[in-house]
Amino acid sequence: MGVYRWARQRSPWIVHFNAASCNGCAIEFFTAMTPIYDTERFGIINTGNPKHADILVMTGGANHRNARVIKNIFWQMPAPKAVVAVGVCACSAGIFHDCYNMLGGVDKVIPVDVYVPGCAARPEAIIEGILRAAELLAESGGEGVGGD
Amino acid sequence: MRQRTVIPFGPQHPVFPEPLQLKLHLEEERVIEAIPVLGYVHRGLEKLAEQKDFVQNVFLIERLCGICSFMHALCYCQGIESLIGLQVPDRARFLRTIWAELARLHSHHLWLGLLADALGFESLFMQVFRNREIIMDVIEATTGGRMIFCSCLIGGVRRDIPNDLLKETIARLDQAEKLLDQIAPVILAEYTVKERTANLGIVTKEQARKLGAVGPVARASGIAMDMRTLGYAAYGDLDFAPIVEEAGDCYARIVVRVKEMYQSFDLIKQAAKRMPKGEHALPIKRLLPDGETVVRVEQPRGELMYYIRANGSKKLERVRVRTPTYANIPPLLHMLTGAQLANVAAVAVLSIDPCISCVER
Amino acid sequence: MRELEAIEIGVDQLLGEAHLLAQDGWRLVTITCARSEDGCEVIYHFDKDLKLKHLRLQLALEQEVPSIMPIFFPAYLAENEAMNLYGLRVTGLNIDYGGRLFTTAEAPRHPMARPAGARGEE
């Protein structure tokens, strides 16, 4: 266990993208950042910039127009990185799975590491999902920066 | 001639949780023209609503928007009830009003928090969200869900609020109101908030009318338009008046929403006091909807309209949803024209309280 | 069968009627497009002091309809949406998304133009 592993597990920064979501999970994600749930006690910080982020939190499924944006954000993130799909829409498009404009879950576009079910997912579940992703980050890669 | 630049604002933007893209045409720092690019959330819900039967649709319609899911279900159920000729029990009408106002409260809190965040007022954002959790707790205690309530059904509501729980609800809301008393003066009287929002994004009464503004945007411009005065659910039995401000700027829109939060507390208390006894739901048996209707309710963001057409079978022919943000996009484009780039996100866009998943369905 | 109290108008009357309503202070609520047996049906919803008025337009397949955007600016989203989802042919739009307001080239062209499961559905 080196310093990288320790750092990755203890201070994951997050970028959030709301794809074809109803906002329910997105708002619950915001709630998880605020005092009652307080993800900052785990060192989790919400950043707006994918280039600063370790974990991508996705809410909502992928549709034809936002697939490009999801890929874009994912590829802008430096490795090692993890993706958390929050809510059934991000996992499998949920109730919208046979809509004409939906591609399906986020995993149709980018690799997903942690699936958080729920409609809408509860803040506790979202925190659990992010912490699992942080563990994955700590286990992944070598000791060097950008190891994948 | 000055140089023109086009800045794509969104779809992923730090202050804006939703994927709205605005193509901002700038001359130096000033916005000359703003063109919205939509479709990042478009799912095709209206078509899906034609494929499912009208009872299943309630649960689909709720997932149109996570913030105001109850209002969508309420509007849809009222439409179907008018088509099958069903009179909802009195207790259900009052319960619906309580949940509708709780939804408005949590939505306005959310908006206030996001606005504070956008203004860089981090501590206020945290305070507002702490207060919002009280309301979320009440919602969870009474419906079982936090974001998607699933409590409105055709013919009434899914579950009753027993009287002791109702009493506790009111006590909790009193607590939230007291906390709001501490927050509201901060946002309304704080010098920095006023400096950043007053005289910005002005929509005059005439313009608001012409651009079809609805909800708090219209009311902040002096138009006393509130669908609750139509008297659906129990609003006909409660005392309230639309909250109107005259200035038409971003600050006026903040004032309207903060006052509406107090109004919601008041409406819930009134409804709890006059809560009638009796059934909370009626069976719909073998009734099938036939004909067409237009229903309107007041969402936290303004007027929500449903057009429903049925043909006497289980499946509906057409469900058209016109959400308030859909109507508030033309006023938004008007506000953005001439605004400074720094004010676009924080002030102009958030002052209409946009909900993009509603717009695109 | 409960029908909406809508005023049936022809395509050539649309702009005139819209002008009168605008002068009278009516607000455009939205435009609804729906399938009918032979083509398309367009309903224009107007509001004034919480009262509603509806104009109903029956269109044959591929018939053109003028945009009411010069009279009611808010119509542009609804008209672009109808062009996208139903393939409605609206002429004279100032802001034209080219029938791609919501969907991209990969999605079905006019997804709502045919009922679900109908032949020819993409």
XYZ file of C-alpha atoms in Angstrom:
631
model
C 0.000 0.000 0.000
C 1.621 3.098 -1.231
C 0.752 6.702 -0.971
C -1.107 6.651 -4.309
C -3.416 3.913 -3.197
C -4.119 5.726 0.024
C -4.733 9.025 -1.722
C -7.033 7.554 -4.332
C -9.196 5.881 -1.779
C -9.429 8.826 0.573
C -10.088 11.741 -1.687
C -11.976 10.885 -4.853
C -13.132 13.906 -6.794
C -16.347 13.616 -8.690
C -17.719 14.964 -11.903
C -21.423 14.553 -12.378
C -23.251 14.396 -15.669
C -26.988 14.278 -15.978
C -27.889 12.402 -19.155
C -31.475 11.545 -20.115
C -32.566 11.610 -16.491
C -35.766 12.851 -14.900
C -33.633 14.871 -12.425
C -34.738 12.708 -9.512
C -31.368 10.981 -9.140
C -29.474 14.143 -10.027
C -31.116 16.007 -7.182
C -30.503 13.108 -4.810
C -26.869 13.224 -5.838
C -26.766 16.915 -4.911
C -28.469 16.104 -1.646
C -25.736 13.576 -0.897
C -23.228 16.451 -1.085
C -25.019 18.538 1.537
C -24.802 18.567 5.355
C -27.227 15.782 6.266
C -25.430 13.172 4.163
C -22.157 15.033 3.785
C -19.908 13.139 1.426
C -17.091 15.516 2.203
C -16.343 13.504 5.360
C -14.961 10.877 2.959
C -12.964 13.486 1.091
C -15.405 13.386 -1.790
C -15.588 16.708 -3.600
C -17.855 17.585 -6.477
C -15.914 19.302 -9.216
C -17.239 20.722 -12.430
C -14.215 19.820 -14.440
C -13.775 16.283 -15.820
C -10.021 16.835 -15.958
C -9.878 17.129 -12.175
C -12.103 14.147 -11.513
C -11.487 10.542 -10.535
C -15.061 9.319 -10.564
C -17.795 10.029 -13.085
C -21.267 9.872 -11.585
C -23.879 9.328 -14.271
C -27.578 9.823 -13.770
C -30.012 8.993 -16.532
C -29.671 6.811 -19.569
C -27.912 7.439 -22.847
C -29.844 8.750 -25.817
C -28.778 9.479 -29.356
C -27.803 13.073 -28.715
C -26.039 12.847 -25.362
C -23.978 9.708 -26.144
C -21.278 11.891 -27.664
C -21.213 14.123 -24.583
C -20.932 11.162 -22.201
C -18.000 9.751 -24.174
C -16.407 13.162 -24.290
C -16.537 13.634 -20.537
C -15.294 10.100 -19.917
C -12.293 10.491 -22.211
C -11.396 13.848 -20.701
C -10.902 12.257 -17.296
C -7.361 11.177 -16.424
C -6.758 7.534 -15.537
C -7.282 5.789 -13.204
C -10.973 6.521 -13.268
C -14.228 4.877 -12.350
C -17.826 5.299 -13.463
C -20.838 5.047 -11.154
C -24.244 4.650 -12.791
C -26.854 6.067 -10.418
C -30.488 5.035 -10.749
C -32.216 2.496 -12.956
C -32.156 4.834 -15.957
C -28.365 4.959 -15.877
C -28.195 1.199 -15.265
C -30.594 0.039 -17.973
C -32.800 2.986 -19.083
C -35.489 1.634 -16.726
C -39.036 2.482 -17.671
C -37.791 4.201 -20.825
C -35.985 1.163 -22.231
C -38.234 0.866 -25.283
C -38.476 4.548 -26.070
C -37.424 5.389 -29.610
C -34.746 7.867 -28.617
C -33.006 5.813 -25.933
C -29.869 3.775 -26.453
C -30.193 2.136 -23.056
C -28.102 2.375 -19.927
C -24.890 4.342 -19.766
C -22.948 1.094 -20.196
C -23.947 1.093 -23.863
C -21.591 4.039 -24.308
C -18.863 3.856 -21.658
C -17.687 1.120 -19.267
C -19.494 1.263 -15.928
C -17.893 0.031 -12.700
C -20.596 0.423 -10.087
C -24.360 0.197 -10.587
C -26.582 1.906 -8.031
C -30.202 0.844 -8.461
C -33.239 2.793 -7.363
C -35.851 5.108 -8.767
C -34.780 7.517 -7.540
C -31.633 6.154 -5.872
C -31.382 7.252 -2.251
C -28.477 9.454 -1.136
C -27.182 6.678 1.130
C -27.052 4.306 -1.821
C -25.291 6.916 -3.929
C -22.632 7.413 -1.241
C -22.169 3.650 -0.993
C -21.740 3.450 -4.762
C -19.153 6.218 -4.801
C -17.185 4.600 -1.973
C -17.152 1.256 -3.833
C -15.806 3.104 -6.851
C -13.116 4.664 -4.664
C -12.056 1.200 -3.529
C -11.824 0.111 -7.142
C -9.685 3.145 -7.850
C -7.324 2.225 -5.035
C -6.974 -1.322 -6.332
C -6.508 -0.370 -9.955
C -3.342 0.537 -11.758
C 0.244 0.762 -10.652
C 1.799 3.265 -8.352
C 2.422 5.772 -11.094
C 0.168 8.637 -12.043
C -2.075 7.769 -14.961
C -1.574 4.029 -14.615
C -4.563 2.225 -16.075
C -16.971 45.944 -36.234
C -16.503 44.072 -33.018
C -15.668 40.438 -33.142
C -18.381 37.882 -32.514
C -17.702 34.692 -30.638
C -19.962 31.732 -30.103
C -19.678 30.024 -26.751
C -21.427 26.721 -26.203
C -22.811 26.881 -22.684
C -23.432 23.346 -21.452
C -24.527 20.571 -21.742
C -22.164 19.768 -18.882
C -21.779 22.850 -16.741
C -20.707 23.135 -13.085
C -23.543 25.339 -11.862
C -26.218 23.778 -13.941
C -27.216 20.226 -13.090
C -29.098 19.614 -16.305
C -27.874 19.129 -19.841
C -29.210 22.263 -21.460
C -27.029 23.702 -24.140
C -27.184 27.363 -25.036
C -25.248 28.661 -27.976
C -24.313 32.139 -26.828
C -23.358 34.600 -29.511
C -21.159 37.156 -27.802
C -19.818 40.557 -28.653
C -16.998 40.914 -26.174
C -18.724 40.000 -22.896
C -22.251 40.816 -23.957
C -24.716 38.216 -25.195
C -26.200 39.224 -28.538
C -28.211 36.123 -29.166
C -28.846 32.868 -27.350
C -30.064 29.744 -29.114
C -31.060 26.723 -27.045
C -30.009 23.300 -28.280
C -32.369 20.684 -26.946
C -32.582 16.917 -27.115
C -30.025 15.822 -24.541
C -32.817 14.504 -22.338
C -35.370 13.659 -24.996
C -36.607 10.138 -24.359
C -39.893 9.856 -26.222
C -42.241 9.654 -23.286
C -45.315 10.864 -25.165
C -45.073 7.936 -27.535
C -44.518 5.489 -24.701
C -47.681 6.858 -23.064
C -49.624 5.727 -26.133
C -48.290 2.190 -25.754
C -49.083 1.620 -22.096
C -52.584 1.541 -20.694
C -54.023 4.525 -18.910
C -53.530 3.169 -15.390
C -49.899 2.248 -15.997
C -49.379 5.684 -17.438
C -49.649 7.285 -13.989
C -46.331 5.724 -13.024
C -44.771 6.601 -16.348
C -45.956 10.200 -16.205
C -44.489 10.591 -12.704
C -41.087 9.803 -14.138
C -41.355 12.671 -16.575
C -39.722 14.901 -14.022
C -38.242 13.926 -10.692
C -38.718 17.305 -9.079
C -42.380 17.875 -9.765
C -43.426 14.265 -10.306
C -46.476 14.631 -8.096
C -47.813 17.565 -10.125
C -47.563 15.568 -13.331
C -49.417 12.632 -11.819
C -52.027 14.996 -10.359
C -52.623 16.722 -13.678
C -52.832 13.448 -15.584
C -55.171 11.858 -13.028
C -57.457 14.875 -13.075
C -57.646 14.610 -16.837
C -58.507 10.904 -16.797
C -61.008 11.422 -13.973
C -62.816 14.071 -15.985
C -62.916 11.710 -18.975
C -64.353 8.762 -17.049
C -66.602 11.036 -15.004
C -65.246 10.212 -11.578
C -65.612 12.527 -8.604
C -62.674 12.186 -6.236
C -63.515 11.910 -2.497
C -63.051 15.092 -0.473
C -60.293 13.677 1.670
C -58.306 12.742 -1.429
C -58.655 16.297 -2.748
C -57.160 17.693 0.457
C -54.408 15.086 0.591
C -53.488 15.899 -2.980
C -53.251 19.558 -2.069
C -50.927 18.804 0.822
C -48.604 16.730 -1.334
C -48.715 19.250 -4.154
C -47.633 21.985 -1.748
C -44.926 19.764 -0.259
C -43.640 19.215 -3.785
C -43.648 22.966 -4.359
C -41.770 23.497 -1.112
C -39.031 21.021 -1.911
C -38.739 22.320 -5.447
C -38.432 25.945 -4.320
C -35.881 24.963 -1.687
C -33.889 23.153 -4.322
C -34.021 26.182 -6.587
C -32.967 28.510 -3.774
C -30.040 26.231 -2.972
C -28.913 26.024 -6.578
C -29.196 29.783 -6.954
C -27.101 30.330 -3.847
C -24.548 27.876 -5.204
C -24.505 29.667 -8.549
C -23.969 32.997 -6.814
C -21.031 31.471 -4.966
C -22.885 31.595 -1.663
C -21.809 28.143 -0.526
C -22.958 28.355 3.091
C -26.455 29.427 2.099
C -26.630 26.505 -0.334
C -25.832 24.126 2.522
C -28.306 25.824 4.871
C -31.117 25.615 2.351
C -30.455 21.957 1.661
C -30.431 21.199 5.367
C -33.836 22.798 5.614
C -34.989 20.927 2.535
C -34.217 17.620 4.231
C -36.954 18.297 6.788
C -39.423 18.550 3.961
C -38.005 15.436 2.310
C -38.430 13.602 5.605
C -42.064 14.639 5.771
C -42.586 13.514 2.192
C -40.949 10.186 2.923
C -42.980 9.675 6.078
C -46.251 10.352 4.312
C -45.676 8.729 0.902
C -42.783 6.325 1.291
C -40.753 7.897 -1.487
C -38.427 10.849 -1.618
C -38.387 11.985 -5.214
C -41.045 9.911 -6.957
C -44.016 9.823 -4.601
C -46.319 7.439 -6.508
C -49.066 8.645 -4.216
C -51.537 10.008 -6.737
C -53.773 7.482 -8.460
C -56.767 7.733 -10.717
C -59.719 8.002 -8.353
C -57.856 9.335 -5.354
C -54.585 8.828 -3.565
C -52.681 5.645 -2.819
C -52.511 6.089 0.919
C -54.056 8.143 3.625
C -52.222 10.384 6.068
C -53.529 9.305 9.496
C -54.423 12.178 11.798
C -51.541 11.648 14.226
C -49.059 11.633 11.365
C -50.709 14.756 10.024
C -50.175 16.449 13.370
C -46.542 15.444 13.378
C -46.173 16.662 9.794
C -47.411 20.093 10.768
C -45.015 20.196 13.729
C -42.098 19.318 11.440
C -43.156 21.927 8.923
C -43.331 24.549 11.670
C -39.741 23.706 12.416
C -38.823 24.111 8.741
C -40.665 27.410 8.589
C -38.695 28.713 11.557
C -35.460 27.741 9.862
C -36.646 29.435 6.690
C -37.215 32.571 8.768
C -33.469 32.595 9.323
C -32.572 31.951 5.695
C -35.081 34.169 3.905
C -33.751 37.512 5.208
C -30.256 36.475 4.159
C -31.232 35.954 0.561
C -33.662 38.874 0.408
C -31.677 41.532 2.236
C -28.114 40.492 1.544
C -26.281 43.241 -0.312
C -24.341 40.903 -2.606
C -27.429 39.013 -3.707
C -29.259 42.236 -4.455
C -26.333 43.696 -6.365
C -26.125 40.661 -8.579
C -29.808 40.199 -9.266
C -31.632 43.531 -9.131
C -32.255 45.231 -12.487
C -31.054 42.174 -14.305
C -32.936 40.186 -16.923
C -35.909 42.511 -16.823
C -39.116 41.252 -18.393
C -41.831 43.892 -18.388
C -45.482 43.025 -17.994
C -46.129 43.606 -21.672
C -43.169 41.466 -22.718
C -44.093 38.699 -20.297
C -47.524 38.550 -21.827
C -46.206 38.567 -25.354
C -43.556 35.951 -24.677
C -46.027 33.693 -22.904
C -44.302 33.628 -19.522
C -45.942 31.493 -16.854
C -45.600 30.858 -13.144
C -43.219 32.864 -10.969
C -41.685 34.502 -14.061
C -45.046 35.955 -15.043
C -45.978 36.804 -11.463
C -42.695 38.640 -10.925
C -43.619 40.789 -13.924
C -46.949 41.806 -12.457
C -49.251 39.243 -14.061
C -51.483 37.654 -11.429
C -51.704 34.287 -13.130
C -51.870 31.239 -10.910
C -53.592 28.050 -12.042
C -54.413 27.225 -8.444
C -57.106 29.885 -8.623
C -58.940 27.496 -11.003
C -59.809 25.645 -7.814
C -58.661 22.130 -8.698
C -57.990 19.657 -5.871
C -58.854 21.530 -2.653
C -57.573 24.936 -3.722
C -61.127 26.155 -4.186
C -61.714 25.686 -0.448
C -58.544 27.391 0.762
C -57.738 31.064 1.158
C -54.850 32.345 -0.875
C -54.030 34.923 -3.500
C -51.362 34.804 -6.207
C -48.136 36.459 -5.148
C -47.278 39.277 -7.513
C -44.236 41.517 -7.821
C -43.945 44.368 -10.258
C -40.249 44.814 -11.007
C -39.838 41.904 -13.426
C -36.122 41.447 -12.720
C -34.262 38.465 -11.286
C -34.572 39.837 -7.784
C -38.357 40.025 -8.118
C -38.414 36.385 -9.183
C -36.463 35.477 -6.054
C -38.905 37.426 -3.902
C -41.894 35.725 -5.507
C -40.498 32.260 -4.889
C -39.491 32.962 -1.300
C -42.963 34.320 -0.570
C -44.473 31.291 -2.250
C -42.588 29.067 0.137
C -44.348 30.776 3.024
C -47.613 30.519 1.135
C -47.116 26.766 0.763
C -46.565 26.353 4.495
C -49.760 28.274 5.062
C -51.755 26.250 2.519
C -50.641 22.951 4.046
C -51.718 24.137 7.487
C -55.077 25.295 6.160
C -55.621 21.974 4.390
C -54.662 20.017 7.502
C -57.060 22.050 9.608
C -59.988 21.515 7.266
C -59.154 17.908 6.417
C -62.470 16.093 5.912
C -63.063 12.538 7.075
C -63.844 9.666 4.783
C -62.423 7.596 1.973
C -59.197 8.480 0.264
C -59.710 6.594 -2.991
C -62.470 5.256 -5.202
C -62.183 2.139 -7.341
C -62.243 2.829 -11.062
C -63.861 -0.576 -11.765
C -64.349 -1.008 -15.474
C -64.567 2.636 -16.403
C -62.663 3.561 -19.548
C -61.751 7.061 -20.657
C -63.375 8.438 -23.769
C -63.053 11.819 -25.449
C -60.545 14.597 -25.164
C -59.712 17.106 -22.501
C -57.265 19.805 -21.483
C -56.183 19.979 -17.833
C -54.027 22.576 -16.176
C -52.359 22.713 -12.770
C -49.837 25.059 -11.207
C -46.454 23.422 -10.936
C -43.648 25.002 -8.892
C -42.428 26.492 -12.174
C -45.778 27.599 -13.507
C -48.654 26.401 -15.602
C -48.602 22.742 -16.570
C -50.964 21.668 -19.320
C -52.006 18.194 -20.393
C -53.990 17.403 -23.487
C -55.389 13.882 -23.291
C -57.330 12.119 -26.007
C -58.850 8.710 -25.449
C -60.987 6.497 -27.650
C -62.850 4.351 -25.136
C -60.166 1.692 -24.994
C -57.446 1.083 -22.438
C -54.810 2.852 -24.459
C -54.811 6.573 -24.982
C -54.555 8.112 -28.425
C -52.541 11.128 -27.463
C -50.985 12.611 -24.358
C -49.469 16.018 -24.903
C -47.521 17.619 -22.085
C -46.755 21.326 -22.092
C -44.527 22.039 -19.149
C -43.858 25.467 -17.641
C -40.210 25.604 -18.638
C -41.311 25.047 -22.224
C -43.273 28.275 -21.957
C -40.521 30.086 -20.076
C -37.802 29.492 -22.657
C -38.860 32.439 -24.870
C -38.691 34.845 -21.863
C -35.312 33.308 -20.981
C -33.960 34.064 -24.448
C -35.219 37.611 -24.028
C -33.470 37.931 -20.635
C -30.214 36.589 -22.015
C -30.059 39.069 -24.870
C -27.874 41.884 -23.622
C -26.769 40.081 -20.459
C -23.128 39.827 -19.429
C -21.587 36.396 -19.847
C -20.836 36.160 -16.129
C -24.518 36.569 -15.342
C -25.824 34.009 -17.779
C -25.561 30.922 -15.605
C -26.029 32.319 -12.174
C -28.721 34.798 -12.744
C -30.596 34.591 -15.963
C -30.910 30.854 -16.455
C -31.593 29.960 -12.838
C -34.110 32.734 -12.379
C -36.604 30.838 -14.547
C -35.901 27.656 -12.552
C -35.457 25.531 -15.643
C -36.379 21.876 -15.777
C -35.043 20.446 -18.984
C -36.303 16.923 -18.540
C -39.791 18.437 -18.457
C -39.195 20.371 -21.652
C -37.937 17.479 -23.686
C -39.859 14.581 -22.165
C -67.506 10.851 -26.162
C -66.524 14.212 -24.756
C -65.046 16.525 -27.322
C -63.019 19.632 -26.813
C -64.884 22.805 -27.694
C -62.569 23.699 -30.516
C -63.200 26.036 -33.415
C -62.600 24.202 -36.680
C -60.685 26.348 -39.120
C -58.984 25.913 -42.460
C -55.324 26.487 -43.153
C -56.008 29.774 -44.975
C -57.902 31.158 -41.952
C -55.164 30.372 -39.455
C -53.084 33.541 -39.653
C -56.151 35.779 -39.656
C -57.634 34.053 -36.605
C -54.287 34.158 -34.808
C -53.992 37.881 -35.508
C -57.423 38.533 -34.036
C -56.607 36.513 -30.925
C -53.294 38.311 -30.480
C -54.985 41.697 -30.729
C -57.543 40.557 -28.206
C -54.756 39.742 -25.719
C -54.827 35.947 -25.842
C -51.719 34.002 -24.921
C -50.592 30.951 -26.847
C -50.451 28.049 -24.410
C -49.143 25.485 -26.836
C -49.692 23.684 -30.086
C -50.717 20.036 -30.012
C -50.203 17.789 -32.960
C -51.983 14.439 -33.233
C -52.473 11.758 -35.831
C -55.832 11.524 -37.603
C -57.164 9.013 -40.153
C -55.808 10.832 -43.153
C -52.932 12.986 -42.068
C -52.552 15.166 -39.097
C -54.530 17.310 -36.723
C -53.162 20.468 -35.163
C -54.772 22.127 -32.158
C -53.752 25.614 -31.076
C -54.512 26.308 -27.420
C -54.952 29.908 -26.281
C -55.515 31.335 -22.825
C -56.897 34.598 -21.547
C -57.691 35.175 -17.885
C -57.643 31.413 -17.242
C -60.145 30.720 -20.021
C -59.117 28.459 -22.860
C -59.852 28.655 -26.544
C -58.830 26.040 -29.071
C -58.423 26.247 -32.819
C -58.471 22.932 -34.644
C -56.886 22.408 -37.988
C -57.242 19.262 -40.100
C -54.322 18.690 -42.395
C -53.975 16.233 -45.226
C -50.755 14.280 -45.502
C -47.853 16.526 -46.463
C -50.014 19.658 -46.433
C -48.132 22.806 -45.487
C -49.135 25.090 -42.652
C -47.885 28.639 -42.087
C -45.981 29.400 -38.913
C -47.725 31.636 -36.387
C -44.369 32.589 -34.936
C -44.458 36.159 -36.323
C -47.657 36.673 -34.293
C -46.935 34.462 -31.271
C -43.195 34.153 -30.717
C -43.532 31.255 -28.216
C -44.900 29.104 -31.046
C -41.443 28.408 -32.334
C -40.619 25.579 -29.918
C -43.957 23.850 -30.424
C -43.786 24.207 -34.201
C -40.251 22.903 -34.350
C -41.285 20.034 -32.136
C -44.221 19.137 -34.397
C -41.864 19.252 -37.388
C -39.535 16.888 -35.587
C -41.961 14.416 -34.084
C -44.802 14.433 -36.623
C -43.128 15.641 -39.774
C -45.478 18.620 -39.906
C -44.563 20.998 -42.716
C -44.393 24.467 -41.228
C -43.421 27.332 -43.514
C -42.021 30.726 -42.617
C -40.204 29.795 -39.401
C -37.662 32.356 -38.209
C -35.800 29.892 -36.018
C -35.696 26.606 -37.883
C -34.040 23.547 -36.396
C -34.524 21.679 -39.664
C -36.845 19.104 -38.114
C -34.171 18.109 -35.604
C -35.198 19.911 -32.439
C -34.981 16.839 -30.224
C -33.617 13.953 -32.225
C -30.442 13.408 -34.192
C -29.910 11.694 -37.511
C -29.571 8.281 -35.805
C -33.038 8.367 -34.262
C -36.242 7.731 -36.262
C -37.016 10.698 -38.476
C -40.610 11.421 -37.384
C -41.134 9.060 -34.449
C -44.684 10.072 -33.569
C -46.020 10.118 -37.120
C -47.005 6.442 -36.972
C -48.637 4.530 -34.128
C -46.422 2.205 -32.142
C -45.853 -1.137 -33.785
C -47.246 0.034 -37.120
C -45.692 -1.122 -40.335
C -42.832 0.970 -41.499
C -41.894 1.976 -37.993
C -38.174 2.405 -37.830
